[in-house]
mmCIF file of C-alpha atoms in Angstrom:
data_model
loop_
_atom_site.group_PDB
_atom_site.id
_atom_site.type_symbol
_atom_site.label_atom_id
_atom_site.label_comp_id
_atom_site.label_asym_id
_atom_site.label_seq_id
_atom_site.Cartn_x
_atom_site.Cartn_y
_atom_site.Cartn_z
ATOM 1 C CA UNK A 1 127.058 42.321 115.296
ATOM 2 C CA UNK A 2 124.389 43.155 112.641
ATOM 3 C CA UNK A 3 122.509 45.434 115.456
ATOM 4 C CA UNK A 4 125.845 47.074 116.049
ATOM 5 C CA UNK A 5 126.455 47.769 112.444
ATOM 6 C CA UNK A 6 123.159 49.806 112.381
ATOM 7 C CA UNK A 7 124.296 52.243 115.025
ATOM 8 C CA UNK A 8 122.871 52.497 118.670
ATOM 9 C CA UNK A 9 119.034 52.061 118.838
ATOM 10 C CA UNK A 10 118.841 51.216 115.227
ATOM 11 C CA UNK A 11 119.772 54.724 114.165
ATOM 12 C CA UNK A 12 120.220 55.528 110.473
ATOM 13 C CA UNK A 13 123.500 55.604 108.686
ATOM 14 C CA UNK A 14 124.881 59.265 109.237
ATOM 15 C CA UNK A 15 126.760 58.935 105.648
ATOM 16 C CA UNK A 16 123.542 58.446 103.897
ATOM 17 C CA UNK A 17 121.969 60.965 105.832
ATOM 18 C CA UNK A 18 124.706 63.441 104.770
ATOM 19 C CA UNK A 19 124.455 62.472 101.307
ATOM 20 C CA UNK A 20 120.704 63.040 101.065
ATOM 21 C CA UNK A 21 121.440 66.665 102.387
ATOM 22 C CA UNK A 22 124.079 67.194 100.103
ATOM 23 C CA UNK A 23 121.595 66.288 97.469
ATOM 24 C CA UNK A 24 119.100 68.639 98.679
ATOM 25 C CA UNK A 25 121.423 71.373 99.168
ATOM 26 C CA UNK A 26 122.475 70.928 95.448
ATOM 27 C CA UNK A 27 118.850 71.254 94.213
ATOM 28 C CA UNK A 28 118.012 74.311 96.783
ATOM 29 C CA UNK A 29 121.461 76.310 95.732
ATOM 30 C CA UNK A 30 121.132 75.445 91.911
ATOM 31 C CA UNK A 31 117.483 76.570 91.784
ATOM 32 C CA UNK A 32 118.070 79.580 93.859
ATOM 33 C CA UNK A 33 121.018 80.487 91.196
ATOM 34 C CA UNK A 34 118.796 79.839 88.064
ATOM 35 C CA UNK A 35 115.887 82.174 89.473
ATOM 36 C CA UNK A 36 118.645 84.924 90.054
ATOM 37 C CA UNK A 37 120.181 84.358 86.896
ATOM 38 C CA UNK A 38 116.514 84.029 85.055
ATOM 39 C CA UNK A 39 115.856 87.703 86.426
ATOM 40 C CA UNK A 40 119.226 89.300 85.365
ATOM 41 C CA UNK A 41 118.614 87.756 81.714
ATOM 42 C CA UNK A 42 115.414 89.530 81.282
ATOM 43 C CA UNK A 43 116.860 92.874 83.043
ATOM 44 C CA UNK A 44 120.705 93.118 82.735
ATOM 45 C CA UNK A 45 120.515 96.427 84.644
ATOM 46 C CA UNK A 46 119.696 94.493 87.679
ATOM 47 C CA UNK A 47 123.547 94.180 87.732
ATOM 48 C CA UNK A 48 123.934 97.840 88.421
ATOM 49 C CA UNK A 49 122.269 97.503 91.684
ATOM 50 C CA UNK A 50 124.613 97.443 94.873
ATOM 51 C CA UNK A 51 125.367 94.080 96.218
ATOM 52 C CA UNK A 52 124.068 92.282 93.076
ATOM 53 C CA UNK A 53 127.414 90.860 91.924
ATOM 54 C CA UNK A 54 128.500 89.901 94.989
ATOM 55 C CA UNK A 55 125.133 88.156 95.547
ATOM 56 C CA UNK A 56 125.502 86.456 92.244
ATOM 57 C CA UNK A 57 128.987 85.459 93.132
ATOM 58 C CA UNK A 58 128.008 83.937 96.491
ATOM 59 C CA UNK A 59 125.191 81.988 94.925
ATOM 60 C CA UNK A 60 127.525 80.583 92.366
ATOM 61 C CA UNK A 61 130.138 79.579 95.111
ATOM 62 C CA UNK A 62 127.343 77.731 97.051
ATOM 63 C CA UNK A 63 126.612 75.412 93.990
ATOM 64 C CA UNK A 64 130.363 75.112 93.458
ATOM 65 C CA UNK A 65 131.412 74.173 96.941
ATOM 66 C CA UNK A 66 128.119 72.063 97.090
ATOM 67 C CA UNK A 67 129.840 70.041 94.045
ATOM 68 C CA UNK A 68 133.092 69.899 95.751
ATOM 69 C CA UNK A 69 131.891 68.458 98.849
ATOM 70 C CA UNK A 70 130.869 65.204 96.862
ATOM 71 C CA UNK A 71 134.483 64.103 97.109
ATOM 72 C CA UNK A 72 134.706 64.614 100.838
ATOM 73 C CA UNK A 73 133.941 61.739 102.999
ATOM 74 C CA UNK A 74 130.368 61.213 103.693
ATOM 75 C CA UNK A 75 130.955 61.355 107.525
ATOM 76 C CA UNK A 76 131.880 64.971 107.169
ATOM 77 C CA UNK A 77 128.934 65.761 105.078
ATOM 78 C CA UNK A 78 126.403 66.097 107.930
ATOM 79 C CA UNK A 79 128.259 69.073 109.381
ATOM 80 C CA UNK A 80 129.279 70.746 106.086
ATOM 81 C CA UNK A 81 126.064 70.752 104.484
ATOM 82 C CA UNK A 82 124.091 71.989 107.575
ATOM 83 C CA UNK A 83 126.799 74.737 107.716
ATOM 84 C CA UNK A 84 125.924 75.618 103.969
ATOM 85 C CA UNK A 85 122.164 75.778 104.746
ATOM 86 C CA UNK A 86 122.624 78.273 107.379
ATOM 87 C CA UNK A 87 124.801 80.701 105.631
ATOM 88 C CA UNK A 88 121.992 80.253 102.730
ATOM 89 C CA UNK A 89 119.614 81.514 105.271
ATOM 90 C CA UNK A 90 121.771 84.000 106.486
ATOM 91 C CA UNK A 91 122.620 85.675 103.460
ATOM 92 C CA UNK A 92 119.384 87.756 103.202
ATOM 93 C CA UNK A 93 119.891 89.680 106.322
ATOM 94 C CA UNK A 94 123.727 89.885 105.800
ATOM 95 C CA UNK A 95 123.376 91.603 102.475
ATOM 96 C CA UNK A 96 120.385 93.741 103.531
ATOM 97 C CA UNK A 97 122.510 95.244 106.534
ATOM 98 C CA UNK A 98 124.657 96.973 103.995
ATOM 99 C CA UNK A 99 121.903 98.444 102.259
ATOM 100 C CA UNK A 100 120.500 101.229 103.895
ATOM 101 C CA UNK A 101 119.274 103.672 101.250
ATOM 102 C CA UNK A 102 116.378 101.182 100.013
ATOM 103 C CA UNK A 103 113.352 103.368 100.740
ATOM 104 C CA UNK A 104 115.073 106.425 98.609
ATOM 105 C CA UNK A 105 115.678 103.785 95.567
ATOM 106 C CA UNK A 106 112.054 102.395 96.245
ATOM 107 C CA UNK A 107 110.209 104.638 94.054
ATOM 108 C CA UNK A 108 112.807 104.228 90.821
ATOM 109 C CA UNK A 109 112.462 100.635 91.358
ATOM 110 C CA UNK A 110 108.912 100.428 91.021
ATOM 111 C CA UNK A 111 107.647 99.183 87.793
ATOM 112 C CA UNK A 112 103.969 99.950 87.898
ATOM 113 C CA UNK A 113 101.314 100.089 90.498
ATOM 114 C CA UNK A 114 97.427 100.325 90.533
ATOM 115 C CA UNK A 115 94.243 99.424 92.212
ATOM 116 C CA UNK A 116 92.188 96.627 91.793
ATOM 117 C CA UNK A 117 90.176 94.060 93.831
ATOM 118 C CA UNK A 118 93.467 91.926 94.389
ATOM 119 C CA UNK A 119 96.587 90.985 92.711
ATOM 120 C CA UNK A 120 98.654 87.738 92.665
ATOM 121 C CA UNK A 121 102.045 86.609 91.535
ATOM 122 C CA UNK A 122 102.921 83.321 89.888
ATOM 123 C CA UNK A 123 105.992 81.094 90.222
ATOM 124 C CA UNK A 124 108.111 83.253 88.065
ATOM 125 C CA UNK A 125 107.224 86.660 89.597
ATOM 126 C CA UNK A 126 104.347 87.481 87.034
ATOM 127 C CA UNK A 127 101.613 89.614 88.491
ATOM 128 C CA UNK A 128 98.261 89.211 87.557
ATOM 129 C CA UNK A 129 95.451 91.426 88.404
ATOM 130 C CA UNK A 130 91.903 90.666 89.510
ATOM 131 C CA UNK A 131 89.313 93.272 88.620
ATOM 132 C CA UNK A 132 87.533 95.518 88.891
ATOM 133 C CA UNK A 133 89.998 98.153 88.689
ATOM 134 C CA UNK A 134 90.155 101.711 89.538
ATOM 135 C CA UNK A 135 86.471 102.097 90.289
ATOM 136 C CA UNK A 136 84.401 99.975 92.784
ATOM 137 C CA UNK A 137 80.659 99.421 93.744
ATOM 138 C CA UNK A 138 80.443 100.400 97.591
ATOM 139 C CA UNK A 139 79.396 96.412 98.308
ATOM 140 C CA UNK A 140 83.287 95.548 97.315
ATOM 141 C CA UNK A 141 84.426 93.165 100.014
ATOM 142 C CA UNK A 142 88.087 94.738 99.570
ATOM 143 C CA UNK A 143 90.411 96.978 97.790
ATOM 144 C CA UNK A 144 93.917 96.557 97.069
ATOM 145 C CA UNK A 145 97.062 98.744 96.440
ATOM 146 C CA UNK A 146 99.544 96.815 94.354
ATOM 147 C CA UNK A 147 102.995 97.635 93.043
ATOM 148 C CA UNK A 148 105.261 95.651 90.989
ATOM 149 C CA UNK A 149 108.941 96.197 91.969
ATOM 150 C CA UNK A 150 112.522 95.203 90.354
ATOM 151 C CA UNK A 151 112.765 91.817 92.656
ATOM 152 C CA UNK A 152 113.300 92.250 95.995
ATOM 153 C CA UNK A 153 116.048 89.583 96.356
ATOM 154 C CA UNK A 154 118.288 91.996 94.226
ATOM 155 C CA UNK A 155 117.891 95.021 96.774
ATOM 156 C CA UNK A 156 116.085 94.697 99.878
ATOM 157 C CA UNK A 157 112.280 94.297 100.840
ATOM 158 C CA UNK A 158 111.556 97.506 103.092
ATOM 159 C CA UNK A 159 108.817 98.023 105.203
ATOM 160 C CA UNK A 160 106.229 100.227 103.407
ATOM 161 C CA UNK A 161 103.279 101.725 104.972
ATOM 162 C CA UNK A 162 99.646 102.517 103.221
ATOM 163 C CA UNK A 163 97.394 105.240 104.564
ATOM 164 C CA UNK A 164 93.543 105.035 103.133
ATOM 165 C CA UNK A 165 91.869 108.147 102.849
ATOM 166 C CA UNK A 166 88.178 108.189 102.333
ATOM 167 C CA UNK A 167 86.245 111.161 100.307
ATOM 168 C CA UNK A 168 86.151 113.695 103.209
ATOM 169 C CA UNK A 169 89.933 113.446 103.280
ATOM 170 C CA UNK A 170 90.062 111.440 106.358
ATOM 171 C CA UNK A 171 92.291 108.712 107.327
ATOM 172 C CA UNK A 172 90.343 105.307 107.735
ATOM 173 C CA UNK A 173 93.064 102.841 107.835
ATOM 174 C CA UNK A 174 97.127 102.670 108.009
ATOM 175 C CA UNK A 175 98.771 99.551 107.368
ATOM 176 C CA UNK A 176 102.627 98.287 107.457
ATOM 177 C CA UNK A 177 103.485 96.015 104.908
ATOM 178 C CA UNK A 178 106.226 94.330 103.006
ATOM 179 C CA UNK A 179 107.038 93.087 99.602
ATOM 180 C CA UNK A 180 106.455 89.344 98.513
ATOM 181 C CA UNK A 181 108.367 86.570 97.483
ATOM 182 C CA UNK A 182 109.537 88.331 94.157
ATOM 183 C CA UNK A 183 108.352 91.451 92.679
ATOM 184 C CA UNK A 184 104.920 92.336 93.943
ATOM 185 C CA UNK A 185 104.129 94.165 97.015
ATOM 186 C CA UNK A 186 100.254 94.768 98.297
ATOM 187 C CA UNK A 187 98.033 95.611 101.037
ATOM 188 C CA UNK A 188 94.205 95.500 100.976
ATOM 189 C CA UNK A 189 91.460 97.582 102.927
ATOM 190 C CA UNK A 190 88.911 95.101 103.761
ATOM 191 C CA UNK A 191 85.456 96.792 103.946
ATOM 192 C CA UNK A 192 84.093 95.056 106.927
ATOM 193 C CA UNK A 193 86.118 97.368 109.234
ATOM 194 C CA UNK A 194 84.256 100.444 107.729
ATOM 195 C CA UNK A 195 81.098 101.995 108.994
ATOM 196 C CA UNK A 196 78.254 99.954 107.743
ATOM 197 C CA UNK A 197 80.836 97.511 106.265
ATOM 198 C CA UNK A 198 80.682 99.668 102.853
ATOM 199 C CA UNK A 199 82.682 101.858 100.716
ATOM 200 C CA UNK A 200 81.342 105.258 101.083
ATOM 201 C CA UNK A 201 81.022 106.911 97.350
ATOM 202 C CA UNK A 202 83.162 109.328 95.858
ATOM 203 C CA UNK A 203 86.981 109.462 95.612
ATOM 204 C CA UNK A 204 89.318 107.606 97.634
ATOM 205 C CA UNK A 205 92.972 107.959 98.153
ATOM 206 C CA UNK A 206 95.703 105.656 99.037
ATOM 207 C CA UNK A 207 99.247 107.163 99.782
ATOM 208 C CA UNK A 208 102.042 104.393 100.109
ATOM 209 C CA UNK A 209 105.387 105.665 101.711
ATOM 210 C CA UNK A 210 108.538 104.040 102.976
ATOM 211 C CA UNK A 211 109.945 105.990 106.017
ATOM 212 C CA UNK A 212 109.195 109.850 105.018
ATOM 213 C CA UNK A 213 109.322 109.158 101.244
ATOM 214 C CA UNK A 214 106.444 108.994 99.265
ATOM 215 C CA UNK A 215 106.216 105.987 96.706
ATOM 216 C CA UNK A 216 103.047 106.440 95.314
ATOM 217 C CA UNK A 217 99.594 108.610 95.710
ATOM 218 C CA UNK A 218 96.875 106.652 93.968
ATOM 219 C CA UNK A 219 93.415 107.847 93.618
ATOM 220 C CA UNK A 220 90.062 105.592 93.165
ATOM 221 C CA UNK A 221 86.667 105.889 92.630
ATOM 222 C CA UNK A 222 83.718 104.288 94.386
ATOM 223 C CA UNK A 223 80.699 104.518 92.134
ATOM 224 C CA UNK A 224 77.312 102.656 91.774
ATOM 225 C CA UNK A 225 77.770 98.779 90.969
ATOM 226 C CA UNK A 226 76.513 99.350 87.219
ATOM 227 C CA UNK A 227 79.088 102.037 86.685
ATOM 228 C CA UNK A 228 81.673 100.079 88.248
ATOM 229 C CA UNK A 229 81.104 97.263 86.109
ATOM 230 C CA UNK A 230 81.074 99.291 82.834
ATOM 231 C CA UNK A 231 84.498 100.965 83.964
ATOM 232 C CA UNK A 232 86.250 97.832 84.836
ATOM 233 C CA UNK A 233 85.592 96.852 81.012
ATOM 234 C CA UNK A 234 83.185 93.788 81.882
ATOM 235 C CA UNK A 235 79.416 93.984 82.347
ATOM 236 C CA UNK A 236 79.618 91.249 85.131
ATOM 237 C CA UNK A 237 82.278 93.108 86.937
ATOM 238 C CA UNK A 238 80.537 92.461 90.251
ATOM 239 C CA UNK A 239 80.067 89.069 89.758
ATOM 240 C CA UNK A 240 83.814 88.481 88.967
ATOM 241 C CA UNK A 241 84.641 89.335 92.831
ATOM 242 C CA UNK A 242 81.681 87.744 94.174
ATOM 243 C CA UNK A 243 82.603 84.415 92.296
ATOM 244 C CA UNK A 244 86.252 84.775 93.641
ATOM 245 C CA UNK A 245 85.363 84.949 97.286
ATOM 246 C CA UNK A 246 84.390 81.194 97.014
ATOM 247 C CA UNK A 247 87.702 80.280 95.579
#
């Protein structure tokens, strides 16, 4: 009798499995709503973007629905909560399909951009830049274009394309890329792909586009190591990126 109460082959009680899924769903949906509302609180103009009020209502509804499910019998939770998770996963492509003008809006939704060794984004979407910036030594390991946009979850993360052009006006690399988890979009040119594994001295340029819309056209200089360190505002500019390689 004891073995029968545990189900076939000692399988776990599905009612407790459903309850666990419900708790996980509430945490997931609640955090998603908090993150979404956090950005709106800092920039209320986001509510003017297409589909944002609908997305906000959707996220609130998911949290309320999960709370209501607490009153259901536990045997129903496994199915209903799984269905809720599936809706959460599908919401991004469903809403993205409604927004086809993303490339046309990308330029106005970009807050700032630049060239640096690298750029990172923290948990709250704050962008941190790794120097040097704007000018680099020929032996630099990589150069990164970065752009900070209004959060991609409020509109869409379209596919961008970066074209890297050397001082002779020749295209040396073409890269498709998309935005990150929150506000940062970036792409890097590794110097090991270049002739002799070095950046050629002179004025370079990276052109970032979305379909046929130019998002950014950014020049940067490749100069001697000493000058690069001074331009970067740090006498140890070369050591900054050299140390960071080992991290």
